[in-house]
mmCIF file of C-alpha atoms and ligand atoms in Angstrom:
data_model
loop_
_atom_site.group_PDB
_atom_site.id
_atom_site.type_symbol
_atom_site.label_atom_id
_atom_site.label_comp_id
_atom_site.label_asym_id
_atom_site.label_seq_id
_atom_site.Cartn_x
_atom_site.Cartn_y
_atom_site.Cartn_z
ATOM 1 C CA UNK A 958 146.285 77.608 -34.464
ATOM 2 C CA UNK A 959 146.230 77.881 -38.145
ATOM 3 C CA UNK A 960 143.762 80.051 -39.761
ATOM 4 C CA UNK A 961 140.960 78.187 -41.946
ATOM 5 C CA UNK A 962 141.885 79.573 -45.293
ATOM 6 C CA UNK A 963 141.098 76.686 -47.519
ATOM 7 C CA UNK A 964 138.961 73.495 -47.787
ATOM 8 C CA UNK A 965 142.016 71.536 -47.089
ATOM 9 C CA UNK A 966 142.604 73.256 -43.796
ATOM 10 C CA UNK A 967 138.792 72.844 -43.168
ATOM 11 C CA UNK A 968 138.821 69.076 -43.666
ATOM 12 C CA UNK A 969 141.815 68.650 -41.279
ATOM 13 C CA UNK A 970 139.941 70.650 -38.563
ATOM 14 C CA UNK A 971 136.725 68.503 -39.140
ATOM 15 C CA UNK A 972 138.894 65.399 -38.927
ATOM 16 C CA UNK A 973 140.347 66.784 -35.680
ATOM 17 C CA UNK A 974 136.913 67.092 -34.215
ATOM 18 C CA UNK A 975 135.797 63.667 -35.498
ATOM 19 C CA UNK A 976 139.094 62.254 -33.951
ATOM 20 C CA UNK A 977 137.992 63.795 -30.470
ATOM 21 C CA UNK A 978 134.399 62.564 -30.690
ATOM 22 C CA UNK A 979 135.573 58.895 -31.525
ATOM 23 C CA UNK A 980 138.212 58.858 -28.651
ATOM 24 C CA UNK A 981 135.539 60.117 -26.387
ATOM 25 C CA UNK A 982 133.228 57.227 -27.337
ATOM 26 C CA UNK A 983 135.831 54.481 -26.619
ATOM 27 C CA UNK A 984 135.406 55.618 -22.948
ATOM 28 C CA UNK A 985 131.771 56.420 -22.974
ATOM 29 C CA UNK A 986 130.457 53.247 -24.678
ATOM 30 C CA UNK A 987 131.813 50.863 -21.911
ATOM 31 C CA UNK A 988 129.930 53.067 -19.541
ATOM 32 C CA UNK A 989 126.755 52.508 -21.614
ATOM 33 C CA UNK A 990 127.287 48.840 -21.560
ATOM 34 C CA UNK A 991 127.587 48.876 -17.715
ATOM 35 C CA UNK A 992 124.220 50.745 -17.463
ATOM 36 C CA UNK A 993 122.394 48.508 -19.978
ATOM 37 C CA UNK A 994 120.623 45.113 -19.179
ATOM 38 C CA UNK A 995 119.670 43.710 -22.481
ATOM 39 C CA UNK A 996 122.020 41.238 -23.798
ATOM 40 C CA UNK A 997 121.288 42.171 -27.262
ATOM 41 C CA UNK A 998 121.901 45.872 -26.467
ATOM 42 C CA UNK A 999 125.081 45.070 -24.527
ATOM 43 C CA UNK A 1000 126.624 42.908 -27.417
ATOM 44 C CA UNK A 1001 125.526 45.536 -30.049
ATOM 45 C CA UNK A 1002 127.413 48.342 -27.941
ATOM 46 C CA UNK A 1003 130.396 46.134 -27.530
ATOM 47 C CA UNK A 1004 130.620 45.302 -31.146
ATOM 48 C CA UNK A 1005 130.418 48.934 -31.925
ATOM 49 C CA UNK A 1006 133.109 49.653 -29.415
ATOM 50 C CA UNK A 1007 135.478 47.527 -31.383
ATOM 51 C CA UNK A 1008 134.483 49.328 -34.545
ATOM 52 C CA UNK A 1009 134.937 52.744 -32.835
ATOM 53 C CA UNK A 1010 138.601 51.689 -31.961
ATOM 54 C CA UNK A 1011 139.086 50.912 -35.486
ATOM 55 C CA UNK A 1012 137.722 54.179 -36.550
ATOM 56 C CA UNK A 1013 140.118 56.033 -34.318
ATOM 57 C CA UNK A 1014 142.931 54.231 -36.106
ATOM 58 C CA UNK A 1015 141.441 55.036 -39.519
ATOM 59 C CA UNK A 1016 141.240 58.736 -38.613
ATOM 60 C CA UNK A 1017 145.028 58.514 -37.704
ATOM 61 C CA UNK A 1018 145.601 57.061 -41.160
ATOM 62 C CA UNK A 1019 143.529 59.862 -42.869
ATOM 63 C CA UNK A 1020 145.599 62.521 -40.965
ATOM 64 C CA UNK A 1021 148.859 60.898 -42.359
ATOM 65 C CA UNK A 1022 147.382 60.646 -45.927
ATOM 66 C CA UNK A 1023 146.911 64.401 -45.709
ATOM 67 C CA UNK A 1024 150.482 64.999 -44.396
ATOM 68 C CA UNK A 1025 149.210 65.780 -40.998
ATOM 69 C CA UNK A 1026 150.110 64.723 -37.550
ATOM 70 C CA UNK A 1027 147.000 63.219 -35.747
ATOM 71 C CA UNK A 1028 145.700 65.731 -33.264
ATOM 72 C CA UNK A 1029 142.344 66.115 -31.602
ATOM 73 C CA UNK A 1030 140.228 69.341 -31.084
ATOM 74 C CA UNK A 1031 137.499 69.062 -28.317
ATOM 75 C CA UNK A 1032 134.192 68.204 -29.851
ATOM 76 C CA UNK A 1033 131.558 70.156 -27.964
ATOM 77 C CA UNK A 1034 128.710 68.214 -29.729
ATOM 78 C CA UNK A 1035 129.787 64.741 -28.716
ATOM 79 C CA UNK A 1036 130.727 65.962 -25.219
ATOM 80 C CA UNK A 1037 127.147 67.243 -24.829
ATOM 81 C CA UNK A 1038 125.434 64.102 -26.219
ATOM 82 C CA UNK A 1039 127.506 61.982 -23.858
ATOM 83 C CA UNK A 1040 126.751 63.993 -20.950
ATOM 84 C CA UNK A 1041 122.906 64.143 -21.771
ATOM 85 C CA UNK A 1042 123.175 60.353 -22.228
ATOM 86 C CA UNK A 1043 124.763 59.972 -18.665
ATOM 87 C CA UNK A 1044 121.994 62.102 -17.339
ATOM 88 C CA UNK A 1045 119.158 60.106 -18.768
ATOM 89 C CA UNK A 1046 120.668 56.700 -17.843
ATOM 90 C CA UNK A 1047 121.122 58.032 -14.292
ATOM 91 C CA UNK A 1048 117.356 58.540 -13.714
ATOM 92 C CA UNK A 1049 115.184 56.425 -11.643
ATOM 93 C CA UNK A 1050 113.459 53.670 -13.851
ATOM 94 C CA UNK A 1051 110.760 51.338 -12.682
ATOM 95 C CA UNK A 1052 111.967 48.709 -15.439
ATOM 96 C CA UNK A 1053 115.410 47.937 -16.596
ATOM 97 C CA UNK A 1054 114.016 47.932 -20.030
ATOM 98 C CA UNK A 1055 112.984 51.679 -19.808
ATOM 99 C CA UNK A 1056 116.619 52.483 -18.997
ATOM 100 C CA UNK A 1057 117.661 50.353 -21.984
ATOM 101 C CA UNK A 1058 115.078 52.241 -24.135
ATOM 102 C CA UNK A 1059 116.471 55.504 -23.236
ATOM 103 C CA UNK A 1060 120.256 54.273 -23.663
ATOM 104 C CA UNK A 1061 119.271 53.189 -27.257
ATOM 105 C CA UNK A 1062 117.994 56.719 -27.752
ATOM 106 C CA UNK A 1063 121.346 58.199 -26.571
ATOM 107 C CA UNK A 1064 123.285 55.838 -28.768
ATOM 108 C CA UNK A 1065 121.277 56.661 -31.782
ATOM 109 C CA UNK A 1066 121.884 60.350 -31.216
ATOM 110 C CA UNK A 1067 125.522 59.619 -31.020
ATOM 111 C CA UNK A 1068 125.322 57.749 -34.397
ATOM 112 C CA UNK A 1069 123.389 60.419 -36.153
ATOM 113 C CA UNK A 1070 125.752 62.974 -35.072
ATOM 114 C CA UNK A 1071 128.741 60.868 -36.393
ATOM 115 C CA UNK A 1072 126.885 60.318 -39.580
ATOM 116 C CA UNK A 1073 126.539 63.981 -40.269
ATOM 117 C CA UNK A 1074 130.131 64.585 -39.424
ATOM 118 C CA UNK A 1075 131.511 61.814 -41.686
ATOM 119 C CA UNK A 1076 129.073 62.717 -44.422
ATOM 120 C CA UNK A 1077 130.372 66.322 -44.454
ATOM 121 C CA UNK A 1078 134.104 65.278 -44.301
ATOM 122 C CA UNK A 1079 133.642 62.819 -47.143
ATOM 123 C CA UNK A 1080 131.931 65.387 -49.283
ATOM 124 C CA UNK A 1081 134.848 67.801 -48.744
ATOM 125 C CA UNK A 1082 137.482 65.087 -49.280
ATOM 126 C CA UNK A 1083 135.909 64.349 -52.736
ATOM 127 C CA UNK A 1084 135.599 67.935 -53.749
ATOM 128 C CA UNK A 1085 139.409 68.143 -52.989
ATOM 129 C CA UNK A 1086 140.012 65.105 -55.251
ATOM 130 C CA UNK A 1087 140.957 63.046 -52.240
ATOM 131 C CA UNK A 1088 138.894 59.819 -52.994
ATOM 132 C CA UNK A 1089 141.476 57.784 -50.955
ATOM 133 C CA UNK A 1090 140.584 59.725 -47.884
ATOM 134 C CA UNK A 1091 136.960 59.828 -48.650
ATOM 135 C CA UNK A 1092 136.801 55.940 -49.263
ATOM 136 C CA UNK A 1093 138.559 55.461 -45.889
ATOM 137 C CA UNK A 1094 136.158 57.624 -44.064
ATOM 138 C CA UNK A 1095 133.211 55.975 -45.938
ATOM 139 C CA UNK A 1096 134.083 52.587 -44.209
ATOM 140 C CA UNK A 1097 133.490 54.340 -40.854
ATOM 141 C CA UNK A 1098 130.342 56.052 -42.209
ATOM 142 C CA UNK A 1099 128.946 52.642 -43.220
ATOM 143 C CA UNK A 1100 129.494 51.142 -39.756
ATOM 144 C CA UNK A 1101 127.881 54.161 -38.320
ATOM 145 C CA UNK A 1102 124.750 53.514 -40.343
ATOM 146 C CA UNK A 1103 124.760 49.883 -39.599
ATOM 147 C CA UNK A 1104 124.910 50.500 -35.785
ATOM 148 C CA UNK A 1105 122.055 52.944 -36.093
ATOM 149 C CA UNK A 1106 119.996 50.315 -37.899
ATOM 150 C CA UNK A 1107 121.036 47.549 -35.349
ATOM 151 C CA UNK A 1108 119.832 49.862 -32.494
ATOM 152 C CA UNK A 1109 116.518 50.556 -34.181
ATOM 153 C CA UNK A 1110 115.898 46.681 -34.497
ATOM 154 C CA UNK A 1111 116.946 46.265 -30.805
ATOM 155 C CA UNK A 1112 114.520 49.085 -29.708
ATOM 156 C CA UNK A 1113 111.694 46.985 -31.110
ATOM 157 C CA UNK A 1114 112.543 43.836 -29.103
ATOM 158 C CA UNK A 1115 114.237 44.812 -25.876
ATOM 159 C CA UNK A 1116 111.347 46.987 -24.359
ATOM 160 C CA UNK A 1117 108.936 44.532 -23.295
ATOM 161 C CA UNK A 1118 105.591 46.434 -23.193
ATOM 162 C CA UNK A 1119 103.573 43.436 -21.676
ATOM 163 C CA UNK A 1120 105.963 43.060 -18.753
ATOM 164 C CA UNK A 1121 105.691 46.742 -17.978
ATOM 165 C CA UNK A 1122 101.774 46.496 -18.028
ATOM 166 C CA UNK A 1123 101.867 43.608 -15.613
ATOM 167 C CA UNK A 1124 103.919 45.423 -13.204
ATOM 168 C CA UNK A 1125 100.957 47.882 -12.720
ATOM 169 C CA UNK A 1126 98.823 45.372 -10.906
ATOM 170 C CA UNK A 1127 96.903 47.879 -8.897
ATOM 171 C CA UNK A 1128 93.222 47.010 -9.625
ATOM 172 C CA UNK A 1129 91.869 50.373 -9.464
ATOM 173 C CA UNK A 1130 94.559 51.676 -11.891
ATOM 174 C CA UNK A 1131 94.076 48.738 -14.358
ATOM 175 C CA UNK A 1132 91.762 50.589 -16.570
ATOM 176 C CA UNK A 1133 93.796 53.638 -16.756
ATOM 177 C CA UNK A 1134 97.077 51.776 -17.050
ATOM 178 C CA UNK A 1135 96.109 49.680 -20.073
ATOM 179 C CA UNK A 1136 95.149 52.897 -21.737
ATOM 180 C CA UNK A 1137 98.467 54.470 -20.909
ATOM 181 C CA UNK A 1138 100.188 51.291 -21.992
ATOM 182 C CA UNK A 1139 98.792 51.258 -25.415
ATOM 183 C CA UNK A 1140 99.652 54.803 -26.038
ATOM 184 C CA UNK A 1141 103.124 54.133 -24.671
ATOM 185 C CA UNK A 1142 103.411 51.007 -26.825
ATOM 186 C CA UNK A 1143 102.617 53.001 -29.811
ATOM 187 C CA UNK A 1144 105.062 55.950 -28.985
ATOM 188 C CA UNK A 1145 107.945 53.567 -28.444
ATOM 189 C CA UNK A 1146 107.261 51.506 -31.567
ATOM 190 C CA UNK A 1147 106.757 54.408 -34.072
ATOM 191 C CA UNK A 1148 110.237 55.406 -34.767
ATOM 192 C CA UNK A 1149 111.627 51.890 -35.102
ATOM 193 C CA UNK A 1150 108.750 50.699 -37.170
ATOM 194 C CA UNK A 1151 109.056 53.678 -39.610
ATOM 195 C CA UNK A 1152 112.596 53.044 -40.027
ATOM 196 C CA UNK A 1153 112.228 49.268 -40.586
ATOM 197 C CA UNK A 1154 109.484 49.725 -43.139
ATOM 198 C CA UNK A 1155 111.762 52.050 -45.005
ATOM 199 C CA UNK A 1156 114.552 49.699 -45.078
ATOM 200 C CA UNK A 1157 112.372 47.074 -46.553
ATOM 201 C CA UNK A 1158 111.760 49.227 -49.670
HETATM 202 FE FE1 LIG B 1858 132.210 56.203 -34.562
HETATM 203 ZN ZN1 LIG B 1859 132.172 68.229 -33.004
HETATM 204 FE FE1 LIG B 1860 129.338 55.248 -33.900
#
């Protein structure tokens, strides 16, 4: 393996890492769709699967633009995020919408990791005067950010807090449960609401 002796080599190494991450996702996203229940969530994940396949192709183009043969190097970060997502989705949930909520959380971890990875690679490409490569990667970065926003929106609608409180029909638990539900509702809504109020600015 080549020694990383310059920013050019480093950029190629990072692309190899992202290439592996994106290829892993083309296999992981269909599994998330299978585990998900909400139609909105499934269609958002399927849309992003199509984008992810295009992102793989874009990375192959970026390698070629840099005079390199496309090759992947195991991305331990994405491997771990996908494993953790599988673990969370495999837990026992009282409501399908609770599983959907955790799948959204896992998918957003994926997007944020990708946003960080592309951000760094794009910055390095620009430092190297390779705006052509940076612009190409920026198309993928834009898609990752949009996917993250869409997931935030779905998080606000797909977890039905009312339905969950109705399922706890035990009379003696009623008072306790409505207390729990309201604190849960606040916890679930917080991140998404903070984000959407930011995007309105
Ligand atoms: Fe991606
Ligand atoms: Zn990685
Ligand atoms: Fe993505």
